[in-house]
PDB file of C-alpha atoms in Angstrom:
ATOM      1  CA  MET F  22      -0.102  -0.074  -0.023  1.00 60.00           C
ATOM      2  CA  ASN F  23       1.357   3.361  -1.065  1.00 70.00           C
ATOM      3  CA  ILE F  24      -0.051   6.982  -1.060  1.00 71.00           C
ATOM      4  CA  GLN F  25       0.132   6.935  -4.911  1.00 74.00           C
ATOM      5  CA  ASP F  26      -2.970   4.333  -4.650  1.00 76.00           C
ATOM      6  CA  PHE F  27      -4.898   7.113  -3.351  1.00 77.00           C
ATOM      7  CA  PRO F  28      -4.906  10.200  -5.789  1.00 80.00           C
ATOM      8  CA  ALA F  29      -7.776  12.035  -3.907  1.00 83.00           C
ATOM      9  CA  LEU F  30      -5.942  11.810  -0.458  1.00 78.00           C
ATOM     10  CA  LYS F  31      -2.721  12.922  -2.098  1.00 78.00           C
ATOM     11  CA  ALA F  32      -4.218  15.887  -3.649  1.00 83.00           C
ATOM     12  CA  GLN F  33      -5.525  16.885  -0.356  1.00 82.00           C
ATOM     13  CA  LEU F  34      -2.235  16.783   1.601  1.00 79.00           C
ATOM     14  CA  SER F  35       0.455  19.322   1.870  1.00 79.00           C
ATOM     15  CA  ASN F  36       3.868  18.767   0.483  1.00 79.00           C
ATOM     16  CA  GLU F  37       5.317  18.623   3.947  1.00 79.00           C
ATOM     17  CA  LYS F  38       2.906  15.984   5.042  1.00 78.00           C
ATOM     18  CA  LEU F  39       3.241  14.036   1.732  1.00 73.00           C
ATOM     19  CA  ALA F  40       6.940  14.015   2.057  1.00 75.00           C
ATOM     20  CA  LYS F  41       6.760  12.422   5.751  1.00 73.00           C
ATOM     21  CA  ILE F  42       4.337   9.698   4.298  1.00 72.00           C
ATOM     22  CA  MET F  43       6.736   8.999   1.499  1.00 71.00           C
ATOM     23  CA  ILE F  44       9.623   8.689   3.872  1.00 67.00           C
ATOM     24  CA  HIS F  45       7.606   6.111   5.955  1.00 62.00           C
ATOM     25  CA  THR F  46       6.246   4.144   2.920  1.00 62.00           C
ATOM     26  CA  THR F  47       9.325   3.767   0.560  1.00 61.00           C
ATOM     27  CA  GLY F  48      10.404   0.277   1.572  1.00 59.00           C
ATOM     28  CA  PRO F  49       8.275  -2.841   1.799  1.00 60.00           C
ATOM     29  CA  TYR F  50       6.427  -3.459   5.328  1.00 55.00           C
ATOM     30  CA  GLN F  51       8.156  -5.825   7.584  1.00 57.00           C
ATOM     31  CA  PRO F  52       6.836  -6.294  11.010  1.00 55.00           C
ATOM     32  CA  SER F  53       9.414  -6.492  13.591  1.00 54.00           C
ATOM     33  CA  SER F  54      10.462  -9.932  15.001  1.00 55.00           C
ATOM     34  CA  ALA F  55       8.444 -11.420  17.620  1.00 61.00           C
ATOM     35  CA  ARG F  56      10.316 -11.100  20.965  1.00 64.00           C
ATOM     36  CA  GLU F  57      10.297 -13.963  23.437  1.00 68.00           C
ATOM     37  CA  ARG F  58       7.842 -12.981  26.081  1.00 80.00           C
ATOM     38  CA  SER F  59       8.701 -14.703  29.447  1.00 87.00           C
ATOM     39  CA  VAL F  60       7.468 -14.580  33.326  1.00 91.00           C
ATOM     40  CA  THR F  61       9.873 -14.460  36.088  1.00 91.00           C
ATOM     41  CA  ASN F  62       8.750 -17.192  38.699  1.00 91.00           C
ATOM     42  CA  PRO F  63       9.673 -16.108  42.238  1.00 91.00           C
ATOM     43  CA  HIS F  64       8.128 -19.406  43.690  1.00 90.00           C
ATOM     44  CA  THR F  65      10.495 -22.074  42.639  1.00 90.00           C
ATOM     45  CA  GLU F  66      12.240 -22.712  45.675  1.00 89.00           C
ATOM     46  CA  ARG F  67       9.109 -22.664  47.667  1.00 88.00           C
ATOM     47  CA  LEU F  68       7.026 -25.088  45.456  1.00 90.00           C
ATOM     48  CA  SER F  69      10.078 -27.463  44.441  1.00 85.00           C
ATOM     49  CA  GLY F  70      10.072 -29.486  47.873  1.00 82.00           C
ATOM     50  CA  ILE F  71       6.317 -30.163  47.956  1.00 86.00           C
ATOM     51  CA  SER F  72       3.699 -31.949  45.790  1.00 85.00           C
ATOM     52  CA  LEU F  73       0.564 -30.575  44.522  1.00 83.00           C
ATOM     53  CA  SER F  74      -1.631 -32.289  47.487  1.00 83.00           C
ATOM     54  CA  ASP F  75       0.687 -31.017  50.105  1.00 85.00           C
ATOM     55  CA  ASP F  76      -0.777 -27.539  50.350  1.00 84.00           C
ATOM     56  CA  SER F  77      -4.626 -26.983  49.669  1.00 87.00           C
ATOM     57  CA  GLY F  78      -4.137 -23.233  48.856  1.00 89.00           C
ATOM     58  CA  VAL F  79      -1.426 -24.022  46.061  1.00 90.00           C
ATOM     59  CA  ASP F  80      -3.768 -26.807  44.814  1.00 92.00           C
ATOM     60  CA  ASP F  81      -6.690 -24.595  44.413  1.00 93.00           C
ATOM     61  CA  ILE F  82      -4.782 -21.628  42.873  1.00 93.00           C
ATOM     62  CA  VAL F  83      -3.169 -24.141  40.199  1.00 93.00           C
ATOM     63  CA  ASN F  84      -6.527 -25.727  39.684  1.00 92.00           C
ATOM     64  CA  GLY F  85      -8.116 -22.324  39.159  1.00 92.00           C
ATOM     65  CA  SER F  86      -5.482 -21.033  36.842  1.00 92.00           C
ATOM     66  CA  CYS F  87      -5.968 -24.270  34.615  1.00 90.00           C
ATOM     67  CA  ARG F  88     -10.008 -24.053  34.692  1.00 89.00           C
ATOM     68  CA  ALA F  89      -9.449 -20.276  33.806  1.00 87.00           C
ATOM     69  CA  GLU F  90      -7.841 -21.180  30.701  1.00 78.00           C
ATOM     70  CA  GLN F  91     -10.316 -23.975  29.537  1.00 76.00           C
ATOM     71  CA  SER F  92     -11.378 -24.002  25.834  1.00 73.00           C
ATOM     72  CA  SER F  93     -12.867 -26.265  23.296  1.00 67.00           C
ATOM     73  CA  ASP F  94      -9.310 -27.556  22.826  1.00 71.00           C
ATOM     74  CA  GLY F  95      -9.619 -29.547  26.446  1.00 76.00           C
ATOM     75  CA  ASP F  96      -8.512 -28.628  29.830  1.00 83.00           C
ATOM     76  CA  LEU F  97      -5.051 -27.986  30.903  1.00 90.00           C
ATOM     77  CA  LYS F  98      -3.429 -30.596  32.923  1.00 92.00           C
ATOM     78  CA  ARG F  99      -2.741 -29.282  36.647  1.00 91.00           C
ATOM     79  CA  SER F 100       0.316 -31.516  36.936  1.00 92.00           C
ATOM     80  CA  TYR F 101       1.985 -29.739  34.058  1.00 94.00           C
ATOM     81  CA  VAL F 102       1.475 -26.102  35.490  1.00 94.00           C
ATOM     82  CA  PHE F 103       2.561 -27.365  38.751  1.00 94.00           C
ATOM     83  CA  ALA F 104       5.823 -28.901  37.169  1.00 93.00           C
ATOM     84  CA  LEU F 105       6.609 -25.799  35.313  1.00 94.00           C
ATOM     85  CA  LEU F 106       6.090 -23.554  38.403  1.00 94.00           C
ATOM     86  CA  ALA F 107       8.282 -25.865  40.298  1.00 93.00           C
ATOM     87  CA  SER F 108      11.136 -26.388  38.184  1.00 92.00           C
ATOM     88  CA  SER F 109      11.837 -22.906  36.225  1.00 91.00           C
ATOM     89  CA  LYS F 110      12.548 -19.465  37.443  1.00 92.00           C
ATOM     90  CA  ARG F 111      12.018 -18.090  34.189  1.00 93.00           C
ATOM     91  CA  ILE F 112       8.861 -19.392  32.069  1.00 94.00           C
ATOM     92  CA  SER F 113       8.367 -18.778  28.276  1.00 93.00           C
ATOM     93  CA  THR F 114       6.197 -20.136  25.439  1.00 93.00           C
ATOM     94  CA  PRO F 115       9.299 -21.678  23.611  1.00 93.00           C
ATOM     95  CA  TYR F 116      10.373 -23.063  26.988  1.00 94.00           C
ATOM     96  CA  ILE F 117       6.931 -24.679  27.565  1.00 94.00           C
ATOM     97  CA  MET F 118       6.930 -25.974  23.911  1.00 94.00           C
ATOM     98  CA  LYS F 119      10.210 -27.795  24.430  1.00 94.00           C
ATOM     99  CA  THR F 120       9.764 -29.108  27.933  1.00 93.00           C
ATOM    100  CA  LEU F 121       6.023 -30.505  27.457  1.00 93.00           C
ATOM    101  CA  GLY F 122       6.445 -31.182  23.475  1.00 93.00           C
ATOM    102  CA  LEU F 123       3.393 -28.988  22.723  1.00 92.00           C
ATOM    103  CA  THR F 124       2.411 -26.847  19.797  1.00 92.00           C
ATOM    104  CA  GLU F 125       2.748 -23.067  20.061  1.00 90.00           C
ATOM    105  CA  ARG F 126      -1.151 -22.612  20.721  1.00 90.00           C
ATOM    106  CA  GLN F 127      -1.044 -24.869  23.462  1.00 92.00           C
ATOM    107  CA  ALA F 128       2.062 -23.638  25.001  1.00 92.00           C
ATOM    108  CA  ARG F 129       0.501 -20.222  25.037  1.00 92.00           C
ATOM    109  CA  ARG F 130      -2.396 -21.387  27.094  1.00 92.00           C
ATOM    110  CA  TYR F 131      -0.044 -23.039  29.620  1.00 94.00           C
ATOM    111  CA  MET F 132       1.820 -19.578  29.729  1.00 94.00           C
ATOM    112  CA  ALA F 133      -1.392 -17.812  30.468  1.00 93.00           C
ATOM    113  CA  ALA F 134      -2.294 -20.230  33.232  1.00 94.00           C
ATOM    114  CA  CYS F 135       1.141 -19.863  34.597  1.00 94.00           C
ATOM    115  CA  LYS F 136       1.170 -16.127  34.783  1.00 94.00           C
ATOM    116  CA  LEU F 137      -2.176 -16.300  36.628  1.00 94.00           C
ATOM    117  CA  ALA F 138      -1.067 -18.748  38.920  1.00 94.00           C
ATOM    118  CA  ILE F 139       2.217 -16.952  39.806  1.00 93.00           C
ATOM    119  CA  GLN F 140       0.123 -13.719  40.460  1.00 92.00           C
ATOM    120  CA  GLN F 141      -2.014 -15.485  42.819  1.00 92.00           C
ATOM    121  CA  LEU F 142       0.587 -17.682  44.307  1.00 91.00           C
ATOM    122  CA  THR F 143       2.123 -14.400  45.206  1.00 90.00           C
ATOM    123  CA  ARG F 144      -0.887 -13.060  47.061  1.00 88.00           C
ATOM    124  CA  HIS F 145      -1.344 -16.337  48.661  1.00 87.00           C
ATOM    125  CA  PHE F 146       2.380 -16.716  49.994  1.00 83.00           C
ATOM    126  CA  ASN F 147       2.335 -12.870  51.012  1.00 82.00           C
ATOM    127  CA  SER F 148      -1.088 -13.284  52.993  1.00 77.00           C
ATOM    128  CA  LEU F 149       0.654 -16.129  54.931  1.00 69.00           C
ATOM    129  CA  GLU F 150       3.602 -13.976  55.690  1.00 62.00           C
ATOM    130  CA  VAL F 151       1.444 -11.038  56.852  1.00 56.00           C
ATOM    131  CA  ALA F 152      -0.668 -13.427  59.160  1.00 55.00           C
ATOM    132  CA  THR F 153       2.612 -14.426  61.038  1.00 55.00           C
ATOM    133  CA  VAL F 154       3.749 -10.859  61.792  1.00 50.00           C
ATOM    134  CA  PRO F 155       2.249  -9.778  65.271  1.00 55.00           C
ATOM    135  CA  ARG F 156      -0.228  -6.888  65.256  1.00 54.00           C
ATOM    136  CA  THR F 157       0.115  -3.980  67.365  1.00 59.00           C
ATOM    137  CA  ARG F 158      -2.930  -2.305  69.069  1.00 60.00           C
ATOM    138  CA  ALA F 159      -4.430   0.402  66.882  1.00 63.00           C
ATOM    139  CA  LEU F 160      -4.234   3.885  68.459  1.00 64.00           C
ATOM    140  CA  THR F 161      -7.565   5.474  69.032  1.00 70.00           C
ATOM    141  CA  LEU F 162      -8.493   9.080  67.680  1.00 73.00           C
ATOM    142  CA  ALA F 163      -7.919  10.670  70.972  1.00 76.00           C
ATOM    143  CA  GLU F 164      -4.498   9.016  71.375  1.00 76.00           C
ATOM    144  CA  ILE F 165      -3.573  10.289  68.032  1.00 75.00           C
ATOM    145  CA  ARG F 166      -4.906  13.884  68.612  1.00 78.00           C
ATOM    146  CA  ALA F 167      -2.962  13.779  72.034  1.00 82.00           C
ATOM    147  CA  ALA F 168       0.449  12.808  70.312  1.00 79.00           C
ATOM    148  CA  HIS F 169       0.030  15.417  67.494  1.00 77.00           C
ATOM    149  CA  LYS F 170      -0.583  18.059  70.593  1.00 83.00           C
ATOM    150  CA  LYS F 171       2.289  16.929  72.376  1.00 81.00           C
ATOM    151  CA  GLU F 172       4.580  17.125  69.207  1.00 78.00           C
ATOM    152  CA  ALA F 173       3.160  20.501  68.469  1.00 79.00           C
ATOM    153  CA  ASN F 174       3.969  21.653  72.016  1.00 81.00           C
ATOM    154  CA  GLY F 175       7.374  20.354  72.091  1.00 71.00           C
ATOM    155  CA  ASN F 176       8.215  22.049  68.727  1.00 64.00           C
ATOM    156  CA  SER F 177       7.008  25.488  69.824  1.00 57.00           C
ATOM    157  CA  SER F 178       8.989  25.483  73.043  1.00 52.00           C
TER     158      SER F 178
END
């Protein structure tokens, strides 16, 4: 496609705009090469020592991520998703294709399931860590006001 193919549009454009268009359309269109998209998996160490049935929270997350990627092609195997999460710090579609011997389309579905599982596992493990930290007593509004008043009096002296 070239601006020469559109004479009415070419007649309406100024020489400046026409020159810009000509610069961008001189060569044949070549899309950029596809870059490899990958996701970093921070849970490899935590998952490598357990089985899928050891932690019900992990089992639910992996099961849910597999169900979210359901299609007419069939279900994703939970054991495959868990094996990918437990074995690799960096997960990509080519890695999944090579490791599991899948087509690109199937590998992309597993990649999407792994991304979703990693997000949810991060939330799951963070909530477990937060629950182990002891909570302090929340201050009342009166205590906060008294602290501000004391601070203001201390600064003015």
